[in-house]
XYZ file of C-alpha atoms in Angstrom:
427
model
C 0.000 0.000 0.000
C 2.956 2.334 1.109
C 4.534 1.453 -2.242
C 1.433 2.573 -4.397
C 0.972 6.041 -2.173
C 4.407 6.944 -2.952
C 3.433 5.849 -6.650
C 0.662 8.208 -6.875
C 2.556 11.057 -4.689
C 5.134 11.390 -7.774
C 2.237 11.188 -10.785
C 0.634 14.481 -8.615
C 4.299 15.782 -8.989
C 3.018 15.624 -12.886
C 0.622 18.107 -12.380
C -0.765 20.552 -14.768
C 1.414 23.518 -13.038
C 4.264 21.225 -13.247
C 7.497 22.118 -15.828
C 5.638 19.260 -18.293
C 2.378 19.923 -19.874
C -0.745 17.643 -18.280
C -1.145 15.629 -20.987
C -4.347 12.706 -21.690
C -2.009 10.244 -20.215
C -1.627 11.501 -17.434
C -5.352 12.584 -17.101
C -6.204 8.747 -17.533
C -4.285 7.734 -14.782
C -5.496 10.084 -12.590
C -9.185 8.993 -12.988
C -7.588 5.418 -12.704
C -6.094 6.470 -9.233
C -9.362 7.340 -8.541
C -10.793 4.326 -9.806
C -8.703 2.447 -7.417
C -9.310 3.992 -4.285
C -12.943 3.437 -4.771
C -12.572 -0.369 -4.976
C -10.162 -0.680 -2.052
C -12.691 0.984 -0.158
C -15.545 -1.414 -1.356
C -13.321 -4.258 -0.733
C -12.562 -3.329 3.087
C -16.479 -2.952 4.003
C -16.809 -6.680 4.490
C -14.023 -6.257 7.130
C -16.375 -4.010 9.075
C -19.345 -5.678 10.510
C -20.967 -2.786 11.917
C -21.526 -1.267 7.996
C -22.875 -4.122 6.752
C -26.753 -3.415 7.507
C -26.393 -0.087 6.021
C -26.801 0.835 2.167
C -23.723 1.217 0.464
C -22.888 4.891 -0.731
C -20.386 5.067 -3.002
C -16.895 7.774 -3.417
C -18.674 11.643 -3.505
C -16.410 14.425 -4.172
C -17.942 17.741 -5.005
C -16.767 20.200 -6.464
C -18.383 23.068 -7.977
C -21.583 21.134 -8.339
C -19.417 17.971 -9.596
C -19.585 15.232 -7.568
C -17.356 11.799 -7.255
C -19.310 9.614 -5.180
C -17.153 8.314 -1.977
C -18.003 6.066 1.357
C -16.084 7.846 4.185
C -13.545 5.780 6.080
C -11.887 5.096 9.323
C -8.635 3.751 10.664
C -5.127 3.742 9.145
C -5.728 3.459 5.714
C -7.783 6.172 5.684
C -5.326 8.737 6.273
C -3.122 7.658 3.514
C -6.327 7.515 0.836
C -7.803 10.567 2.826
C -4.451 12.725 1.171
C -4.962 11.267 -2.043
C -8.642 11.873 -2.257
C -7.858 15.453 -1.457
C -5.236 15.349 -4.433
C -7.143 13.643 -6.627
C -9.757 16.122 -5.870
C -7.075 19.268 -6.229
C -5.813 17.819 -9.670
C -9.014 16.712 -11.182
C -10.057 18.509 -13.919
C -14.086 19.024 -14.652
C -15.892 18.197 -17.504
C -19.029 20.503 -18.726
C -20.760 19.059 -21.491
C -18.368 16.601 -22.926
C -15.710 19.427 -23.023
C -12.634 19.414 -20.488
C -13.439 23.047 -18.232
C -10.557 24.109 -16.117
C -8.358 22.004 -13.432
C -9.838 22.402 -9.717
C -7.084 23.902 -8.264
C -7.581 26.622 -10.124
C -11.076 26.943 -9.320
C -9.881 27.006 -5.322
C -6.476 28.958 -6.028
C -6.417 30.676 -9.319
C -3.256 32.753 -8.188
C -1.458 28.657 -8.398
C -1.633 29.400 -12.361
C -0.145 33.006 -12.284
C 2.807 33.391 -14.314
C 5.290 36.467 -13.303
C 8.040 37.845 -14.805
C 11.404 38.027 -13.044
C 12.395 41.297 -11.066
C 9.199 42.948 -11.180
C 7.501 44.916 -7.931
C 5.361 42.105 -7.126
C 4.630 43.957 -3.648
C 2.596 46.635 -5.515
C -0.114 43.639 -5.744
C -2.315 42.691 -3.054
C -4.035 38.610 -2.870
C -6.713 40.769 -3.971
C -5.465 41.810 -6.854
C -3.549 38.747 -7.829
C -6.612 36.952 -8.087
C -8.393 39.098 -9.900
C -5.771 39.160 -13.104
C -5.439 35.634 -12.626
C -9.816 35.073 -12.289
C -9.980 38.046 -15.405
C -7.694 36.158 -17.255
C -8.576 32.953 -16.982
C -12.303 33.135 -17.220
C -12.438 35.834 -20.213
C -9.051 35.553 -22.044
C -9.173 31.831 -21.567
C -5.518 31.485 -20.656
C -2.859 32.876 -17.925
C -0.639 35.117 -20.017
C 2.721 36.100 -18.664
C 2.840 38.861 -16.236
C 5.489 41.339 -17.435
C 5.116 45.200 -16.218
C 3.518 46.207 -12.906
C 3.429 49.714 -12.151
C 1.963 51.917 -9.465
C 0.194 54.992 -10.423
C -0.045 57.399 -7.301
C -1.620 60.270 -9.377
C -4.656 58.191 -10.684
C -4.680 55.621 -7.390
C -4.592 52.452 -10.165
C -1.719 50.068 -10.612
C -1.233 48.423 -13.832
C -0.495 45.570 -14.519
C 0.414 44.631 -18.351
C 0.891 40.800 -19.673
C 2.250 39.718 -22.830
C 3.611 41.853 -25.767
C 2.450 44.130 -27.141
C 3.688 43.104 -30.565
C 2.477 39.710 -30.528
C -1.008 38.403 -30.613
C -1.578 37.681 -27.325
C -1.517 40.762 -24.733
C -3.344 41.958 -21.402
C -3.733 45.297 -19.812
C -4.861 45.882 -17.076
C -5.956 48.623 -14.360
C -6.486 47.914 -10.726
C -7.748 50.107 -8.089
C -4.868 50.013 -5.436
C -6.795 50.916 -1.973
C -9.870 47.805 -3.126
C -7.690 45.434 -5.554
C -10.947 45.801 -8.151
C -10.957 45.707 -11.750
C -11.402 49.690 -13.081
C -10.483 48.977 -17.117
C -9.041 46.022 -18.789
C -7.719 45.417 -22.740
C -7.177 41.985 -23.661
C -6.812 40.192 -26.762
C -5.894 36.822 -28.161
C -5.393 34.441 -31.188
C -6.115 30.936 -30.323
C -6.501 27.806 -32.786
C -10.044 27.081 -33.424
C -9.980 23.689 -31.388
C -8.921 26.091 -28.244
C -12.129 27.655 -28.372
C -14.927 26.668 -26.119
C -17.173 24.101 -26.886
C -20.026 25.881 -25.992
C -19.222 28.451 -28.941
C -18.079 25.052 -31.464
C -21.114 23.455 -31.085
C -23.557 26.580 -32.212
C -21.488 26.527 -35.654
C -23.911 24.882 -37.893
C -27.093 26.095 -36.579
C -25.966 29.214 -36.765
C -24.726 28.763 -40.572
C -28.202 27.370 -41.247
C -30.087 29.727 -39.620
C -28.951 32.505 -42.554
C -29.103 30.169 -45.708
C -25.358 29.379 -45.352
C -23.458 25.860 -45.743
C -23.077 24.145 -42.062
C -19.870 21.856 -43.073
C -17.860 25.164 -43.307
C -15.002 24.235 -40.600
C -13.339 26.674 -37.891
C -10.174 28.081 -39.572
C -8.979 30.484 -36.771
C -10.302 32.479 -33.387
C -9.501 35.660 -32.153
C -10.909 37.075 -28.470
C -10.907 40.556 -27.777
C -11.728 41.669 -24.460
C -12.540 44.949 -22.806
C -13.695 46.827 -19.775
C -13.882 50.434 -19.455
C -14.367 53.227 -16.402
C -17.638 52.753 -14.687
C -18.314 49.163 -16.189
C -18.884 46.433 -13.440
C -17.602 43.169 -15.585
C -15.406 42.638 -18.951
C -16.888 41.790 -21.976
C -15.742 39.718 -24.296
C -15.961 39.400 -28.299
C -15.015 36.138 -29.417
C -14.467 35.782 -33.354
C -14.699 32.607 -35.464
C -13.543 32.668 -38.697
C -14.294 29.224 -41.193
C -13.897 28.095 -44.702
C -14.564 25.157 -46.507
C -12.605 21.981 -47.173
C -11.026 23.993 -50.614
C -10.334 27.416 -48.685
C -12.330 28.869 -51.084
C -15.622 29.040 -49.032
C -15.807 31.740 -46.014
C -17.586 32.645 -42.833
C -17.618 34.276 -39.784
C -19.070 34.439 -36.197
C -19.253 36.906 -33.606
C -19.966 36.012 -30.016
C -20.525 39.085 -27.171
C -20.020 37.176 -24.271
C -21.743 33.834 -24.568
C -24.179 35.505 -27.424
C -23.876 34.725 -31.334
C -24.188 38.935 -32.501
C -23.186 38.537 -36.480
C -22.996 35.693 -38.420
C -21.845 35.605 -42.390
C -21.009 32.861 -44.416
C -21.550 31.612 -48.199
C -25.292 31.355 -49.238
C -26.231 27.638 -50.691
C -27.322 27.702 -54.031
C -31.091 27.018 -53.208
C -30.886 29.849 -51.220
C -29.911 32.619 -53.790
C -32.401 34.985 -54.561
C -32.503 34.516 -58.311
C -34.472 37.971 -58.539
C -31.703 39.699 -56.571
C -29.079 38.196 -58.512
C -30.450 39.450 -61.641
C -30.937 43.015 -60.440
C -27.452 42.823 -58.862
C -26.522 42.090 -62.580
C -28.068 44.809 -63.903
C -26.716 46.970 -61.310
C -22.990 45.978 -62.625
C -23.311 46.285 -66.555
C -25.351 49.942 -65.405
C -21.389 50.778 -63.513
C -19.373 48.869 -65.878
C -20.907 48.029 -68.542
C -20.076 44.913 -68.878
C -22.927 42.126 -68.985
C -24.012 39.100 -68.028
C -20.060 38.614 -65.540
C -20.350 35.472 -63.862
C -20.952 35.033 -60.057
C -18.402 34.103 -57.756
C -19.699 34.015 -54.525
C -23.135 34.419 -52.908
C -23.006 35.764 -48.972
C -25.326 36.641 -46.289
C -24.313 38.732 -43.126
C -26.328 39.067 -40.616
C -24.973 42.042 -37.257
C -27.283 41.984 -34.693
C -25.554 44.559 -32.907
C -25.425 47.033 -36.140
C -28.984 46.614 -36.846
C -28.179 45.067 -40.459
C -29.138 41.858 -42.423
C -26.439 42.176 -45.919
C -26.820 40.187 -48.992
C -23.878 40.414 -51.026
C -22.863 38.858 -54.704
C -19.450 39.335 -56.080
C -18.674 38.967 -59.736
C -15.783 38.235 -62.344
C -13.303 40.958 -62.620
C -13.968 42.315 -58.940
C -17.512 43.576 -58.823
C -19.785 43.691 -56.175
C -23.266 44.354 -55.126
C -24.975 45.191 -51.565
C -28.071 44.835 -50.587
C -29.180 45.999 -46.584
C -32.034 45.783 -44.894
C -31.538 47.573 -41.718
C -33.080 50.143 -38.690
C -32.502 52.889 -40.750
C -34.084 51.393 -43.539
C -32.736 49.938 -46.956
C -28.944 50.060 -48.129
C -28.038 49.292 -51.776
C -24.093 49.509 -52.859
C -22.703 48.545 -56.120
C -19.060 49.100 -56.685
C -15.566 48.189 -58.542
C -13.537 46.444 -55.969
C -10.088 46.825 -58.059
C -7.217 48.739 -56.882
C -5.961 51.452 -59.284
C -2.203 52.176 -58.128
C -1.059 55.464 -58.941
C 2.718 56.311 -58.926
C 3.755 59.306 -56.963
C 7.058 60.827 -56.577
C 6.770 62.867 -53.285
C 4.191 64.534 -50.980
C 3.517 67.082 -53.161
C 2.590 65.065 -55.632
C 0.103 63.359 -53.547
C -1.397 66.213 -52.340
C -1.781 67.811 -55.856
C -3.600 64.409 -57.108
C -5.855 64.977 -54.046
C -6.974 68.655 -54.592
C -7.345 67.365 -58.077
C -10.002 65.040 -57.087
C -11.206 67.505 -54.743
C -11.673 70.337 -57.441
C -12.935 67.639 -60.362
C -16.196 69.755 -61.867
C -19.623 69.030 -61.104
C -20.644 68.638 -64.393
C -18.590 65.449 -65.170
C -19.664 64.125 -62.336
C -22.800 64.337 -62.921
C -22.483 63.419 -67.007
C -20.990 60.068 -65.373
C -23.499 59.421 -61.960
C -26.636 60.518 -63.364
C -26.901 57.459 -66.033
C -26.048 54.437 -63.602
C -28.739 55.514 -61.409
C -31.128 56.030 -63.504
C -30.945 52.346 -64.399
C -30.213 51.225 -61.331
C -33.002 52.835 -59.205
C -35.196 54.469 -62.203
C -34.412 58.718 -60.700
C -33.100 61.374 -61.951
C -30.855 62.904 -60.131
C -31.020 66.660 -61.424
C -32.776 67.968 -57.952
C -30.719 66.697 -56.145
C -27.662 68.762 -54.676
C -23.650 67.899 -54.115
C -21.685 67.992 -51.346
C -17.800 67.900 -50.917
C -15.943 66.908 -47.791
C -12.211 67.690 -47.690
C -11.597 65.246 -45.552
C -12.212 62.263 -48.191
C -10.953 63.831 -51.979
C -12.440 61.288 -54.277
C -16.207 61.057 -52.520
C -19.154 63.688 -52.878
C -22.868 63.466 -51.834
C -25.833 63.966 -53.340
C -28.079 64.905 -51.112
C -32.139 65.895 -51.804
C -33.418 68.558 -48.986
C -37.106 67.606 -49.096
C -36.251 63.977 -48.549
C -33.606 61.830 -46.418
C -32.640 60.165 -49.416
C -28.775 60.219 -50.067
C -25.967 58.980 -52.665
C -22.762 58.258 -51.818
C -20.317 58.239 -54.880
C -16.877 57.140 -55.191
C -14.524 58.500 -58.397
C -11.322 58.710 -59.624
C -9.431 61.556 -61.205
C -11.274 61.404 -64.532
C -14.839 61.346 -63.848
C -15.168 57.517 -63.577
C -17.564 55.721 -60.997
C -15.703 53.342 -58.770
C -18.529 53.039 -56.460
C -22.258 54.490 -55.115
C -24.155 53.825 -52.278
C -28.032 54.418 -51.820
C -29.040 54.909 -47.971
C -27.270 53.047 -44.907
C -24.230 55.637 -45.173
């Protein structure tokens, strides 16, 4: 018996906080320690004659409403399995769902999984505060980053605490209020691989693909978190972003999660799912800009931003065209544009600047001799009534704007008239 406690006392030594990583193996054996101790305990009841009229209750350990059923014990054995029950119980890890969670010992110390930087002013930070990086970290971020500056700022009674680099894709900042240890503001981001991410986000990925009309085989390609928490907010909130494609990397989608929340969801449309009346006007819409007719679709997407308000169609065609169509609070959006970059060459600043006040100068009139036709097909008006506005600020984009009416066009040129790009409503 002494032989297997010492056993078990050097696969704890293995821990998850240990130098090595805690790795399936040595999960397994750990539930097989466990295993173990329950059936020596079953096999010493018959030993004990005063038990026997009593039902039999097996090994209960709980922990944050997970419980490991146990019988409790007396004598000398017990003290040795009593040690290794609380071990077992410090090292186990929970499961939620059919997903590994987080190991208990963090759950009881999460300041055990705190990672510091050598010869920093660890004093500055209270238990208090310790535990709140560590909690903040753990439970929004997802992982214990790397504690690397802590700094105490008298004037504004905060100390900071940063973790990470800010270079790199993983980084923490954080502001604590020195005389309570509470959160005041936090920035945190991360880049995780998709099979990282929480199973309670994975396993919304197809409904959610359905529930806009888009293929649910699309797989996770890569997450990002993003977490903040400014003056006067009580908790951080998090925005967790999954990005997928399909099996050829051609396909694409994307899912936003505030908190636990699904807030925008895009992806590719299914064929049987394409509007063949809004393809045909987005058509129209293109050989009106272009005129070229009849391109060929590329892709078909839906995007739909709960938080913006907006439910987007989009189509995108040979030779990098593109039509928008948005139904959202502030009523209907319609964009149809050239999506190809046009690279001019300049020698110096003043160049630059000269090629801007050129746009910003370009005459009305050819404006107008180029606008005026495209959406008149496109949206059957005539745009004589209406009036244009310039904004130095953006050389290259005007307004027209009708004053009885909240109707607006947005139109994007280049330096000799041409339309690169206009946009009804939704501006």
């Amino acid at each position: 018996m002494r032989h297997k406690d010492e056993q078990w006392e050097k696969e704890i030594r293995k821990g998850p906080f240990a130098s090595s990583p805690f790795t399936e193996d040595h999960k397994r054996k750990v539930l097989q320690q466990v295993e173990w101790m329950k059936k020596s305990e079953e096999g010493s009841k018959g030993d004990r004659s005063e038990d026997s009229s009593r039902p039999s209750r097996p090994f209960r350990l709980k922990v944050n409403n997970v419980s490991h059923k146990r019988r409790p014990r007396k004598g000398p054995l017990v003290a040795g399995t009593g040690a290794l029950v609380i071990a077992a119980g410090l090292f186990l890890w929970i499961w939620n769902d059919g997903q590994l969670v987080k190991p208990v010992i963090e759950q009881i110390y999460p300041t055990a999984a705190l990672q510091l930087s050598d010869g920093l002013s660890i004093n500055l930070l209270t238990d208090r505060m310790k535990r709140n990086v560590a909690v903040t970290m753990r439970d929004d971020l997802g992982k214990q980053l790397r504690i690397t500056k802590v700094e105490d700022l008298p004037v504004s009674g905060r100390i900071y605490v940063e973790a990470g680099n800010e270079s790199e894709k993983e980084y923490a900042q954080i502001w604590l209020d020195s005389a309570t240890g509470n959160l005041r503001e936090l920035e945190m981001r991360r880049e995780m691989h998709p099979s990282e991410l929480e199973h309670r986000y994975l396993r919304q990925v197809p409904s959610l693909l359905q529930s806009i009309g888009s293929t649910p085989t699309l797989k996770p390609a890569s997450a990002r978190r993003y977490v903040s928490m400014k003056q006067g907010e009580m908790e951080p909130i998090s925005h967790t972003t999954l990005t997928l494609e399909n099996e050829t990397g051609h396909g694409y989608g994307e899912i936003v999660w505030q908190q636990d929340n699904a807030v925008s969801i895009t992806g590719d449309l299914r064929p049987d799912q394409i509007s063949q009346a809004a393809l045909a006007d987005a058509r129209n819409a293109i050989e009106a800009l272009s005129g070229k007719a009849n391109l060929d679709l590329v892709r078909a997407s839906r995007s739909k931003d709960d938080e913006l308000g907006k439910d987007t169609v989009s189509f995108s065609f040979k030779d990098n065209y593109f039509v928008q169509m948005t139904e959202g609070k502030e009523g209907l959006g319609y964009t149809v544009g050239d999506a190809n970059h046009y690279e001019q060459d300049f020698a110096d600043w003043e160049e630059i600047e000269a090629y801007y006040q050129e746009l910003y100068n370009i005459q009305e009139s050819l404006l107008r001799e180029g606008v005026e036709p495209i959406i008149k097909k496109i949206f059957k008006m005539d745009l004589q009534a209406y009036k244009l506005h310039r904004n130095p600020d953006h050389p290259g984009m005007v307004t027209f704007e009708l004053e009885s009416s909240t109707d607006v066009f947005q139109v994007e040129y280049r330096e000799d008239g041409r339309i690169k790009m206009i946009t009804r409503g939704e501006l």
